[in-house]
mmCIF file with all atom_site columns, C-alpha atoms in Angstrom:
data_model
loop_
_atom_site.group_PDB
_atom_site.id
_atom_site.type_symbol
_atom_site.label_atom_id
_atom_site.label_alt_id
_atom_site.label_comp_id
_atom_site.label_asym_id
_atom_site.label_entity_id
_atom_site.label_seq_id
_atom_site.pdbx_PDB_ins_code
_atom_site.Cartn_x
_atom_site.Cartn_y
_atom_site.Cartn_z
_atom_site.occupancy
_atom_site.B_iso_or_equiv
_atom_site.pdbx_formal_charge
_atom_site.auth_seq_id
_atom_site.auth_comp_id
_atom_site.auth_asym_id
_atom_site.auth_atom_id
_atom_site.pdbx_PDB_model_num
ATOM 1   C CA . UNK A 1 1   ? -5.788  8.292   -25.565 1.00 66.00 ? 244 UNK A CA 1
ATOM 2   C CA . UNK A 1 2   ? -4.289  4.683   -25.243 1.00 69.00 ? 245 UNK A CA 1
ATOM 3   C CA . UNK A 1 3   ? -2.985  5.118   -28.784 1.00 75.00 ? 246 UNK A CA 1
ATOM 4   C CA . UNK A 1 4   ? -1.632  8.258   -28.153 1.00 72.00 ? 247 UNK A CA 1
ATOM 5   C CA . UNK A 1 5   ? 0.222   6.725   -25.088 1.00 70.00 ? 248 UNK A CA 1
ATOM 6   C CA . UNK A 1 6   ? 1.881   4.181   -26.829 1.00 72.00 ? 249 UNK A CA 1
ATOM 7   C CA . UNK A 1 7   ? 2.621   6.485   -29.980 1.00 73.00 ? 250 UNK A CA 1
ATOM 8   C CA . UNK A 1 8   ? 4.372   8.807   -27.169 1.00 69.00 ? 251 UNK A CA 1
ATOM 9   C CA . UNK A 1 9   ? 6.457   5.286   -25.751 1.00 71.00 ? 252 UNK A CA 1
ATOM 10  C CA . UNK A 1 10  ? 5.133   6.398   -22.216 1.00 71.00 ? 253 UNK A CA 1
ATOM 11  C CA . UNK A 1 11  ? 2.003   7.186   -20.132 1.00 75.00 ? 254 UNK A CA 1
ATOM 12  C CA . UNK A 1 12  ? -0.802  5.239   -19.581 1.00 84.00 ? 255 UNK A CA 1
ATOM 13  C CA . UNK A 1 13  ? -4.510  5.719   -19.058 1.00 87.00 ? 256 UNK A CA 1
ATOM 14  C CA . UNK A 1 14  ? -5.562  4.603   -15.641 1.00 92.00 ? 257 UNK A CA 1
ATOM 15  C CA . UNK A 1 15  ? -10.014 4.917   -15.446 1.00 94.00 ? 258 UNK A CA 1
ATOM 16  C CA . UNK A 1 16  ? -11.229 5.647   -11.942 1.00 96.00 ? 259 UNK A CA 1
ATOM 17  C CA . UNK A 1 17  ? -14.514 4.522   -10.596 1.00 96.00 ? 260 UNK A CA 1
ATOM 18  C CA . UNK A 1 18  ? -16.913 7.436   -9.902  1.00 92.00 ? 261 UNK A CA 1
ATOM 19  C CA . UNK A 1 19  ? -19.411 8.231   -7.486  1.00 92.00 ? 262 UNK A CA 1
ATOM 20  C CA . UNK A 1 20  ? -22.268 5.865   -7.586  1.00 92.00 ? 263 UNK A CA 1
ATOM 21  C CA . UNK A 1 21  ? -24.824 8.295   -9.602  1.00 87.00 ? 264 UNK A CA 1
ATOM 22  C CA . UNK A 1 22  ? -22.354 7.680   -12.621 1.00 91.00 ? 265 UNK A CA 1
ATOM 23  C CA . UNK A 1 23  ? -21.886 4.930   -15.425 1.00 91.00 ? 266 UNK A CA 1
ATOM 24  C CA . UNK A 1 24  ? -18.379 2.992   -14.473 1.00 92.00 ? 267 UNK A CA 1
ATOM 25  C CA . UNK A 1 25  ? -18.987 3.611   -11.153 1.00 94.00 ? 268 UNK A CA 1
ATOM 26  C CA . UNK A 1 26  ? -19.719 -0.076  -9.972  1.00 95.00 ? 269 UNK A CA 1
ATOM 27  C CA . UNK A 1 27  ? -16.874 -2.213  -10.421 1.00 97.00 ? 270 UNK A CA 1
ATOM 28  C CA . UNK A 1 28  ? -18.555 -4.962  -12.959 1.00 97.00 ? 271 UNK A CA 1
ATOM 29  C CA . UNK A 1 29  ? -18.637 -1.480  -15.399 1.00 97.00 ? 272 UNK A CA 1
ATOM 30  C CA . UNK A 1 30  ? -15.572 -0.449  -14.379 1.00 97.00 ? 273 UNK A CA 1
ATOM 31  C CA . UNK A 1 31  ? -14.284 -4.373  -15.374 1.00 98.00 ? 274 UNK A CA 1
ATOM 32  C CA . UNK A 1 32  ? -16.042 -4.072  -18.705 1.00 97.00 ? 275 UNK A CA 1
ATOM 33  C CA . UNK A 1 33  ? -14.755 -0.413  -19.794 1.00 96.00 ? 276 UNK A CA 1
ATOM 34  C CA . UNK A 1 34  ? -11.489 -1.319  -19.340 1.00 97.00 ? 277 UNK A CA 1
ATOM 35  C CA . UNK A 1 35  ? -11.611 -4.496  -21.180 1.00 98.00 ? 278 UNK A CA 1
ATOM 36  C CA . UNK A 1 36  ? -13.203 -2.572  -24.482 1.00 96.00 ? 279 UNK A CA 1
ATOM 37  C CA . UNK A 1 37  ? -10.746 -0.134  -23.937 1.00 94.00 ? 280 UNK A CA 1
ATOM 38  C CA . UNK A 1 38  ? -7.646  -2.631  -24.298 1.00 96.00 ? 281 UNK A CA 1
ATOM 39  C CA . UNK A 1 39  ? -9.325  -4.846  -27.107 1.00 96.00 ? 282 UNK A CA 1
ATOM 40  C CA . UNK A 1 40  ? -10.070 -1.293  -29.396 1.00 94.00 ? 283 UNK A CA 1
ATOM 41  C CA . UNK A 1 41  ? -6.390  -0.292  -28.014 1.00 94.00 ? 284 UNK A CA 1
ATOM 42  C CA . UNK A 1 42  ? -5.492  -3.363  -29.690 1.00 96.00 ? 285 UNK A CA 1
ATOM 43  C CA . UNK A 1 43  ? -7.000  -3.723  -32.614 1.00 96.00 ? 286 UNK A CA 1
ATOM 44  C CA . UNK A 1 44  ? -5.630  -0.056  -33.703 1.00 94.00 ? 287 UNK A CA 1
ATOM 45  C CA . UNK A 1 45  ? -1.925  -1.188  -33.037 1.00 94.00 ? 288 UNK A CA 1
ATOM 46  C CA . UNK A 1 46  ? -2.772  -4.212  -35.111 1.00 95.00 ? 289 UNK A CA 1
ATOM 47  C CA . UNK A 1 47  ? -4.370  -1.940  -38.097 1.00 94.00 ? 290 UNK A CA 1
ATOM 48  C CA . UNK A 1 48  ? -2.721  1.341   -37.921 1.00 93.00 ? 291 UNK A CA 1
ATOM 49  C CA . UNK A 1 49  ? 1.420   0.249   -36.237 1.00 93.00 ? 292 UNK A CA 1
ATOM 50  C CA . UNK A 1 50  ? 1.142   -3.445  -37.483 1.00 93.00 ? 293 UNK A CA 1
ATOM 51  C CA . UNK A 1 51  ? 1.990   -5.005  -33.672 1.00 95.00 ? 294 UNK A CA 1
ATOM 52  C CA . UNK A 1 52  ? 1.161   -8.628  -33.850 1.00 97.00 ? 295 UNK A CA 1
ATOM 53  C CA . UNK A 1 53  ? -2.041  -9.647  -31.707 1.00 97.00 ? 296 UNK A CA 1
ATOM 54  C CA . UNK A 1 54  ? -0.212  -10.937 -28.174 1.00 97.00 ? 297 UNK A CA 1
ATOM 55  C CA . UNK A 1 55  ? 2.131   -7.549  -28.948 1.00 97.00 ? 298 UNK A CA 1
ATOM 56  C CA . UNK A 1 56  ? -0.596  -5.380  -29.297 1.00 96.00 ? 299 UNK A CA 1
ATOM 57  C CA . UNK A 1 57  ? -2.452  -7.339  -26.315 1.00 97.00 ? 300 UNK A CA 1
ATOM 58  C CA . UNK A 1 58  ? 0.370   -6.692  -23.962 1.00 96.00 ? 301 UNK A CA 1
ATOM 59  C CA . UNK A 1 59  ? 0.713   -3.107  -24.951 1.00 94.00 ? 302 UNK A CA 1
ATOM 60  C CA . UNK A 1 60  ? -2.799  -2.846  -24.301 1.00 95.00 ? 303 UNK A CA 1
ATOM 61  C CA . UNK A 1 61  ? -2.507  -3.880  -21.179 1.00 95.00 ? 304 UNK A CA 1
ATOM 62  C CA . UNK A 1 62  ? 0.406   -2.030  -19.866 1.00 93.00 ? 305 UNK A CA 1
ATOM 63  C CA . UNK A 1 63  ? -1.256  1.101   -20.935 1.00 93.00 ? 306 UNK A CA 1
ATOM 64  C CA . UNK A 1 64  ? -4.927  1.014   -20.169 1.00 94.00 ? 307 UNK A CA 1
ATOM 65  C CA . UNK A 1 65  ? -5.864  0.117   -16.434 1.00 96.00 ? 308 UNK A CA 1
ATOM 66  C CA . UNK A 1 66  ? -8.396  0.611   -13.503 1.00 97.00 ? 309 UNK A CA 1
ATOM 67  C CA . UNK A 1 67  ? -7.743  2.816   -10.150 1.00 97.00 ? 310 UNK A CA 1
ATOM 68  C CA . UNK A 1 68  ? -9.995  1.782   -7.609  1.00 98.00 ? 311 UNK A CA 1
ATOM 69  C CA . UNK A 1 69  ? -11.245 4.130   -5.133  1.00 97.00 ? 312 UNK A CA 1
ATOM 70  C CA . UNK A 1 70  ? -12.342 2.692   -1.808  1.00 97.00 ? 313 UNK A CA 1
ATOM 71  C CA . UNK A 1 71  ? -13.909 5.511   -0.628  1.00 96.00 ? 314 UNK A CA 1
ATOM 72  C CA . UNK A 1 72  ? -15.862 5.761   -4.005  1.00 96.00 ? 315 UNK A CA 1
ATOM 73  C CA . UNK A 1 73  ? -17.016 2.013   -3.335  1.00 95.00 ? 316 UNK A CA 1
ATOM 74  C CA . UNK A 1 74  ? -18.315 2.976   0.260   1.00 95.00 ? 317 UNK A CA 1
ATOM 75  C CA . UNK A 1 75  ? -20.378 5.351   -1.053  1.00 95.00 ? 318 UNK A CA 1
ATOM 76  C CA . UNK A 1 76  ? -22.834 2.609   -2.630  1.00 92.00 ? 319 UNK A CA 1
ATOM 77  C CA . UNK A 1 77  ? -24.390 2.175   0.875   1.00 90.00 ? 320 UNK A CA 1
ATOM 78  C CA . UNK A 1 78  ? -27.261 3.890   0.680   1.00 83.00 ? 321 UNK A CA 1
ATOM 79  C CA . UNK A 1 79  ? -28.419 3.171   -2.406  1.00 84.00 ? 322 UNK A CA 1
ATOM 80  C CA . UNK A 1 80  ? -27.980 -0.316  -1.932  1.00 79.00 ? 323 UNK A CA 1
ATOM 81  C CA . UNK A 1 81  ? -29.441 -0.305  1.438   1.00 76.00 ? 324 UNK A CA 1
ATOM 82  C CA . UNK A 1 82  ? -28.452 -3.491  2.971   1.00 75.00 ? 325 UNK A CA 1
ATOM 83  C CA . UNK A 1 83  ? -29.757 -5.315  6.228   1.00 82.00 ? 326 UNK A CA 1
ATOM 84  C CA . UNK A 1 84  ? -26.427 -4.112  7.921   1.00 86.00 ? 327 UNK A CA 1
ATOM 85  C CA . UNK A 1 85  ? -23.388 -2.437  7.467   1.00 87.00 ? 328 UNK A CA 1
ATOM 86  C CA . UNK A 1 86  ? -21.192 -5.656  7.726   1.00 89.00 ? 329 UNK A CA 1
ATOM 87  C CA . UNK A 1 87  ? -23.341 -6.804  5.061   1.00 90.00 ? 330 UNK A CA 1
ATOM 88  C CA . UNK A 1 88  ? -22.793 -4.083  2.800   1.00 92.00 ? 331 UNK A CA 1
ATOM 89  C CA . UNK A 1 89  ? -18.234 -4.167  3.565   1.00 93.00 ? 332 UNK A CA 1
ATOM 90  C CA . UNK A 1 90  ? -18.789 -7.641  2.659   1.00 93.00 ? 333 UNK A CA 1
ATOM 91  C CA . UNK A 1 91  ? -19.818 -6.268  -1.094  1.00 93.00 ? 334 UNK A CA 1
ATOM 92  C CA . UNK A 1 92  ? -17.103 -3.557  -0.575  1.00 95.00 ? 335 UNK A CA 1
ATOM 93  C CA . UNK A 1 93  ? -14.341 -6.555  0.350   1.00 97.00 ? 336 UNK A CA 1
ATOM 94  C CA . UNK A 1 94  ? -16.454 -8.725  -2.262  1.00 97.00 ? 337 UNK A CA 1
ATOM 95  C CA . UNK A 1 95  ? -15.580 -5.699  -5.155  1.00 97.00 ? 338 UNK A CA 1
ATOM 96  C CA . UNK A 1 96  ? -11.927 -5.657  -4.192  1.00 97.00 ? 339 UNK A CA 1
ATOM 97  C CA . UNK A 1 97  ? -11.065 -9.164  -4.989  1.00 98.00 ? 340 UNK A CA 1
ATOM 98  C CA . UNK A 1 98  ? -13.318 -9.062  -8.091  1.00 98.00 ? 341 UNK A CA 1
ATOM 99  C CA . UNK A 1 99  ? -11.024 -6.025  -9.938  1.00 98.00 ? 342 UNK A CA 1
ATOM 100 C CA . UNK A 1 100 ? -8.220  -7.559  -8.501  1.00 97.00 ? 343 UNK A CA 1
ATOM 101 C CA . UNK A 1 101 ? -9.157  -11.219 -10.210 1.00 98.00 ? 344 UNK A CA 1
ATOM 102 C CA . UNK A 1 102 ? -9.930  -9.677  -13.430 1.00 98.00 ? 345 UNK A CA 1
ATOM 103 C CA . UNK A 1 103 ? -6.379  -8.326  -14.218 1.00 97.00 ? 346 UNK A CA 1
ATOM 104 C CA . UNK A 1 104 ? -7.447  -4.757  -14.649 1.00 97.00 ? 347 UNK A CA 1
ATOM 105 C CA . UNK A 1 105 ? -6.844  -2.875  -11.293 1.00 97.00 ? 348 UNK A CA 1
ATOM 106 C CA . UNK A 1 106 ? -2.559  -0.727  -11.424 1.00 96.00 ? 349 UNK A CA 1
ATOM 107 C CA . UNK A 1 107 ? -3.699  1.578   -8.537  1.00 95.00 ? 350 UNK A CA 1
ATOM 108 C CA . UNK A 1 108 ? -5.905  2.082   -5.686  1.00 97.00 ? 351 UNK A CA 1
ATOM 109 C CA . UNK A 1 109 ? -7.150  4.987   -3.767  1.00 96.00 ? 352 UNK A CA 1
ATOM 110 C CA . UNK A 1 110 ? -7.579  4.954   -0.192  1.00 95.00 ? 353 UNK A CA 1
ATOM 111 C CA . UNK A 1 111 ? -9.700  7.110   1.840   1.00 95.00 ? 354 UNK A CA 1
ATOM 112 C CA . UNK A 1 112 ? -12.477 6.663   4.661   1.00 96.00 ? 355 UNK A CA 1
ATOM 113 C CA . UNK A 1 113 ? -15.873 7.677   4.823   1.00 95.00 ? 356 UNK A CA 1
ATOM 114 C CA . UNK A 1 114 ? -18.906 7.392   6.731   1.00 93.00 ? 357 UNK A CA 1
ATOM 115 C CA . UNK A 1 115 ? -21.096 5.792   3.481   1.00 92.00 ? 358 UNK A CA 1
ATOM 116 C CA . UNK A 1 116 ? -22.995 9.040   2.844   1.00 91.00 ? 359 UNK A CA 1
ATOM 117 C CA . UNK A 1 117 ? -20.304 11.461  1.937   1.00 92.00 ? 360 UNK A CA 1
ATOM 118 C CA . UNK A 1 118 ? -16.839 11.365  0.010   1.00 93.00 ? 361 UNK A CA 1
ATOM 119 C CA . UNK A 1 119 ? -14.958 12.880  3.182   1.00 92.00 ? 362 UNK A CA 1
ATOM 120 C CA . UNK A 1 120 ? -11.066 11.442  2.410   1.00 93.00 ? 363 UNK A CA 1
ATOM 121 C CA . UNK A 1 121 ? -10.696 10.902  6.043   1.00 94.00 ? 364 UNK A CA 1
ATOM 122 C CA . UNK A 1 122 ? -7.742  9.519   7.098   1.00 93.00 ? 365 UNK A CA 1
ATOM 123 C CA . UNK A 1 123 ? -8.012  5.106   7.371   1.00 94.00 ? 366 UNK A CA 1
ATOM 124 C CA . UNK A 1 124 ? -10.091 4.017   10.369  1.00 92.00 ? 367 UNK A CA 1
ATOM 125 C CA . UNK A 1 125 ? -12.055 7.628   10.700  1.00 93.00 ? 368 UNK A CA 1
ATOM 126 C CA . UNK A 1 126 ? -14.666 5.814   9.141   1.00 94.00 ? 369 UNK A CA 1
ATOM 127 C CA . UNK A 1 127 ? -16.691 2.797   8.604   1.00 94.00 ? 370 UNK A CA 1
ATOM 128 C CA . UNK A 1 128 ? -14.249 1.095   5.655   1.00 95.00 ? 371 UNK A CA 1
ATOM 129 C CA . UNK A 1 129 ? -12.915 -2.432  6.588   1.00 94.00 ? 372 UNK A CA 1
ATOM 130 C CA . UNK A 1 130 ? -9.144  -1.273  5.783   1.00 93.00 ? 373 UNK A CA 1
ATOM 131 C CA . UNK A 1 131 ? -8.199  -4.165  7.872   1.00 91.00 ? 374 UNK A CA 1
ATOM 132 C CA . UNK A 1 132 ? -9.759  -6.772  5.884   1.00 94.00 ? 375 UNK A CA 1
ATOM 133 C CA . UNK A 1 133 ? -8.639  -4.915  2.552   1.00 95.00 ? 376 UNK A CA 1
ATOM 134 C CA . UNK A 1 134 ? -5.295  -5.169  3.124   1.00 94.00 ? 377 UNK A CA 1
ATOM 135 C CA . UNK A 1 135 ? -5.955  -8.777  4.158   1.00 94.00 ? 378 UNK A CA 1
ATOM 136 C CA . UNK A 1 136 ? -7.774  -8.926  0.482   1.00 96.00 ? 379 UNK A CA 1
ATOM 137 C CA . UNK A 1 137 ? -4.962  -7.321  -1.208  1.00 96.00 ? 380 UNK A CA 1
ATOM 138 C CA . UNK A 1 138 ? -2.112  -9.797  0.228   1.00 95.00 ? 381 UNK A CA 1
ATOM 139 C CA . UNK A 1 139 ? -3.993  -12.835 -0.644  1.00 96.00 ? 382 UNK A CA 1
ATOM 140 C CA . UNK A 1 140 ? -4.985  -11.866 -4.069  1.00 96.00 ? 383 UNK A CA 1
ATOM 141 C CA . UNK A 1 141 ? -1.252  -10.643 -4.331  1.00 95.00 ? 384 UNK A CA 1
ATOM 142 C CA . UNK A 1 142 ? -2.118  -7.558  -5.814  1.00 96.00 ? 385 UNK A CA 1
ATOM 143 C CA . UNK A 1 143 ? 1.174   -5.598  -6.572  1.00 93.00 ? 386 UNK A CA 1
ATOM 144 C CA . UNK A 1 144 ? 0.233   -2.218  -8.068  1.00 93.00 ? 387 UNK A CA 1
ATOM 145 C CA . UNK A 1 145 ? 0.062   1.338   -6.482  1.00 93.00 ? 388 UNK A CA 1
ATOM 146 C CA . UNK A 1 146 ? -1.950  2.232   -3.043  1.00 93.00 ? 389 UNK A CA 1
ATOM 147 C CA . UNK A 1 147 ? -2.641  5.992   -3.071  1.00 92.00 ? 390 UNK A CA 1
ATOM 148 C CA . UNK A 1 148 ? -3.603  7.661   -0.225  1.00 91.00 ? 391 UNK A CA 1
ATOM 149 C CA . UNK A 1 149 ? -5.972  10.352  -0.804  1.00 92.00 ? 392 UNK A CA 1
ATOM 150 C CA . UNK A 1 150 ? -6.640  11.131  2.958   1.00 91.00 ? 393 UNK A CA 1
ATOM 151 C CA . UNK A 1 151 ? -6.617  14.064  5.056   1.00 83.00 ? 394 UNK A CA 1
ATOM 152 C CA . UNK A 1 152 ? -7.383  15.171  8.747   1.00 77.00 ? 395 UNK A CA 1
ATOM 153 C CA . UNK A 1 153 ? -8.591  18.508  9.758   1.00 77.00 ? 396 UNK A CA 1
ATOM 154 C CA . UNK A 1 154 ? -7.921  19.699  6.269   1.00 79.00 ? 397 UNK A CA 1
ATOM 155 C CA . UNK A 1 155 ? -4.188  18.809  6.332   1.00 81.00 ? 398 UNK A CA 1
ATOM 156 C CA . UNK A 1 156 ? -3.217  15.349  4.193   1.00 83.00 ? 399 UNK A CA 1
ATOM 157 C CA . UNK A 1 157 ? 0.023   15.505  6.061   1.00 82.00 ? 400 UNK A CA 1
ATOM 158 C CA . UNK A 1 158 ? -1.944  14.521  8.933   1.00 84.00 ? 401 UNK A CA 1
ATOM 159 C CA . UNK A 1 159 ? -3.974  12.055  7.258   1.00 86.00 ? 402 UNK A CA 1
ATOM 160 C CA . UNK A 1 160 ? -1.370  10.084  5.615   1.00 86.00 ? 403 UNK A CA 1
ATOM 161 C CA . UNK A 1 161 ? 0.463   10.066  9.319   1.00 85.00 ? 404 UNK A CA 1
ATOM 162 C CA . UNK A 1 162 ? -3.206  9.202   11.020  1.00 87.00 ? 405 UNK A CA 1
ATOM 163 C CA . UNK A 1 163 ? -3.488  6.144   8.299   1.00 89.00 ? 406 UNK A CA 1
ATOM 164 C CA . UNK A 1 164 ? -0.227  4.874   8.561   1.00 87.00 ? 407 UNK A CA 1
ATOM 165 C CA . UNK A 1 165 ? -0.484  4.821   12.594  1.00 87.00 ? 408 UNK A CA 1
ATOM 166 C CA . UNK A 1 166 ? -4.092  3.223   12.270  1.00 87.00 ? 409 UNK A CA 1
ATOM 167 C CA . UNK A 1 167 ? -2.230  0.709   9.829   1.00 85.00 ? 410 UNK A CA 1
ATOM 168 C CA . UNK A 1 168 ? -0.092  -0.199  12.412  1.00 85.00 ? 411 UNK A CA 1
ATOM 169 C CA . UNK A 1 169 ? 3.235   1.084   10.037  1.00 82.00 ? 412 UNK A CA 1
ATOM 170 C CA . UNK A 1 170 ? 4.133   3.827   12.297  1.00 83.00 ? 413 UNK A CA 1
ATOM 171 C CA . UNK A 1 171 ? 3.812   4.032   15.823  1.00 83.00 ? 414 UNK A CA 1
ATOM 172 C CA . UNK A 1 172 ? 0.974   6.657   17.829  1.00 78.00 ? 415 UNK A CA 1
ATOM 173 C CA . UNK A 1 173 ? 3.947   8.853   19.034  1.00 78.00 ? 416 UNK A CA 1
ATOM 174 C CA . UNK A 1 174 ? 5.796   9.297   15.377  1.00 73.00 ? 417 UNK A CA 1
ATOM 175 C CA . UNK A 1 175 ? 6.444   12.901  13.926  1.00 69.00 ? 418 UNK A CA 1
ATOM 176 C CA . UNK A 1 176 ? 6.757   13.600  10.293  1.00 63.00 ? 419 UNK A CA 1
ATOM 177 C CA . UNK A 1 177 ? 8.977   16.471  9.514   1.00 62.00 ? 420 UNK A CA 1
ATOM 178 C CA . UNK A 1 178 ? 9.754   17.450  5.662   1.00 53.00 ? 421 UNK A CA 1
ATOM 179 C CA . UNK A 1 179 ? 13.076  16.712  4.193   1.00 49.00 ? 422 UNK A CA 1
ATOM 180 C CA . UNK A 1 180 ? 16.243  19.512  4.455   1.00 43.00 ? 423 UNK A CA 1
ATOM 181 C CA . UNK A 1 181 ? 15.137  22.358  1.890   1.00 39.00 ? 424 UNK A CA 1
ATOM 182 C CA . UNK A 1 182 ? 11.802  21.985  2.280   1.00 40.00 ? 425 UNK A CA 1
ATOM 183 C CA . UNK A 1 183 ? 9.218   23.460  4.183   1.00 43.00 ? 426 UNK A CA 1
ATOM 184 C CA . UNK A 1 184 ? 9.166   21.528  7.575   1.00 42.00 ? 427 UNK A CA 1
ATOM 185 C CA . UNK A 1 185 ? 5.796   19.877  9.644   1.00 42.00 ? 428 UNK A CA 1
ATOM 186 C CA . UNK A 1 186 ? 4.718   18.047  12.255  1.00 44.00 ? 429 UNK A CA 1
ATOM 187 C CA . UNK A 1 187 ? 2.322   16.124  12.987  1.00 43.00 ? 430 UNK A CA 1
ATOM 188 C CA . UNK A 1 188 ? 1.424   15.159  16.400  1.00 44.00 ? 431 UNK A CA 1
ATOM 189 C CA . UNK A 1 189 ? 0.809   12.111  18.109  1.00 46.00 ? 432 UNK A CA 1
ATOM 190 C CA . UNK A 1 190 ? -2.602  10.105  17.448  1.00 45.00 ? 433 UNK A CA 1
ATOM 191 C CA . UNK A 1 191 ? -4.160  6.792   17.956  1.00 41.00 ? 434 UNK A CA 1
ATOM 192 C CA . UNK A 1 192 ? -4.930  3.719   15.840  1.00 37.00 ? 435 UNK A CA 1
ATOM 193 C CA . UNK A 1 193 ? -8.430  3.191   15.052  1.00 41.00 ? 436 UNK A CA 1
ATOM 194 C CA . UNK A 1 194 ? -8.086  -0.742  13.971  1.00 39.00 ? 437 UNK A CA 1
#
């Protein structure tokens, strides 16, 4: 599919981390499928489109990345069954910085949880450190894409407005409404959970 991308001159293929009952799941997999990825990647544009090595390196790169969903990450809890839960967001935090330090990681997804179930609740309607993320992701200076996949009482309008208030980027009293043209919503006032 990475060929394919670069044959087309756009696209890319970005490989998510699954629940934690599946291979690529844990982040060192996640790391090391993305890494073969790029080097096979590369070696066909060297073979088949004759790109020199750092060309077909950096194509490689461009096109074949990591999204890393936080909610997905949460989930390890119970199977790794730590002495506490601040133990356990210490491996979460701990998994953050490592995709971030290998060079792999163009988007995150960002939902809470409660550890047992993949609920996409909005940030701070579960037990994910989001504060100490975001910390994470400023020092590392990680600069790609942060997806929210949230949602409150069934309605990701809400969610997204719920997150950004418990961010701190909106205030508790802000209303969304939709743009002219479009259908309209919104979305009353909540409270920050951080």
């Amino acid at each position: 599919l990475g060929e394919k991308c670069w044959e087309a001159g756009t696209g890319f293929l970005s490989i998510e981390n699954n629940y934690p009952n599946l291979f690529g799941s844990q982040v060192d997999e996640l790391i090391e499928i993305v890494r073969s990825a790029r080097r096979e990647l590369a070696r066909r544009l060297e073979e088949r489109h004759d790109l020199s090595s750092n060309e077909a390196g950096r194509e490689a790169r461009r096109r074949i990345n990591a999204t890393l969903d936080v909610g997905h990450l949460n989930l390890f809890f119970r199977y790794f069954k730590p002495e506490s839960l601040s133990q356990f967001q210490g491996m979460v935090i701990d998994d953050v910085k490592k995709i971030i330090r290998a060079g792999v990681c163009a988007h995150i997804h960002m939902s809470d949880n409660d550890s047992y179930s993949d609920d996409h609740l909005a940030l701070g309607d579960g037990n994910i450190p989001w504060k100490r993320i975001f910390e994470v992701l400023e020092e590392e200076g990680y600069d790609g894409l942060v997806i929210f996949e949230t949602q409150t009482r069934g309605d990701w309008k809400i969610g997204a407005r719920d997150s950004l208030v418990a961010l701190g980027l909106l205030p508790d009293t802000a209303v969304f409404s939709g743009p002219a043209g479009s259908q309209d919503f919104n979305i009353p006032p909540g409270k920050s959970r951080f």
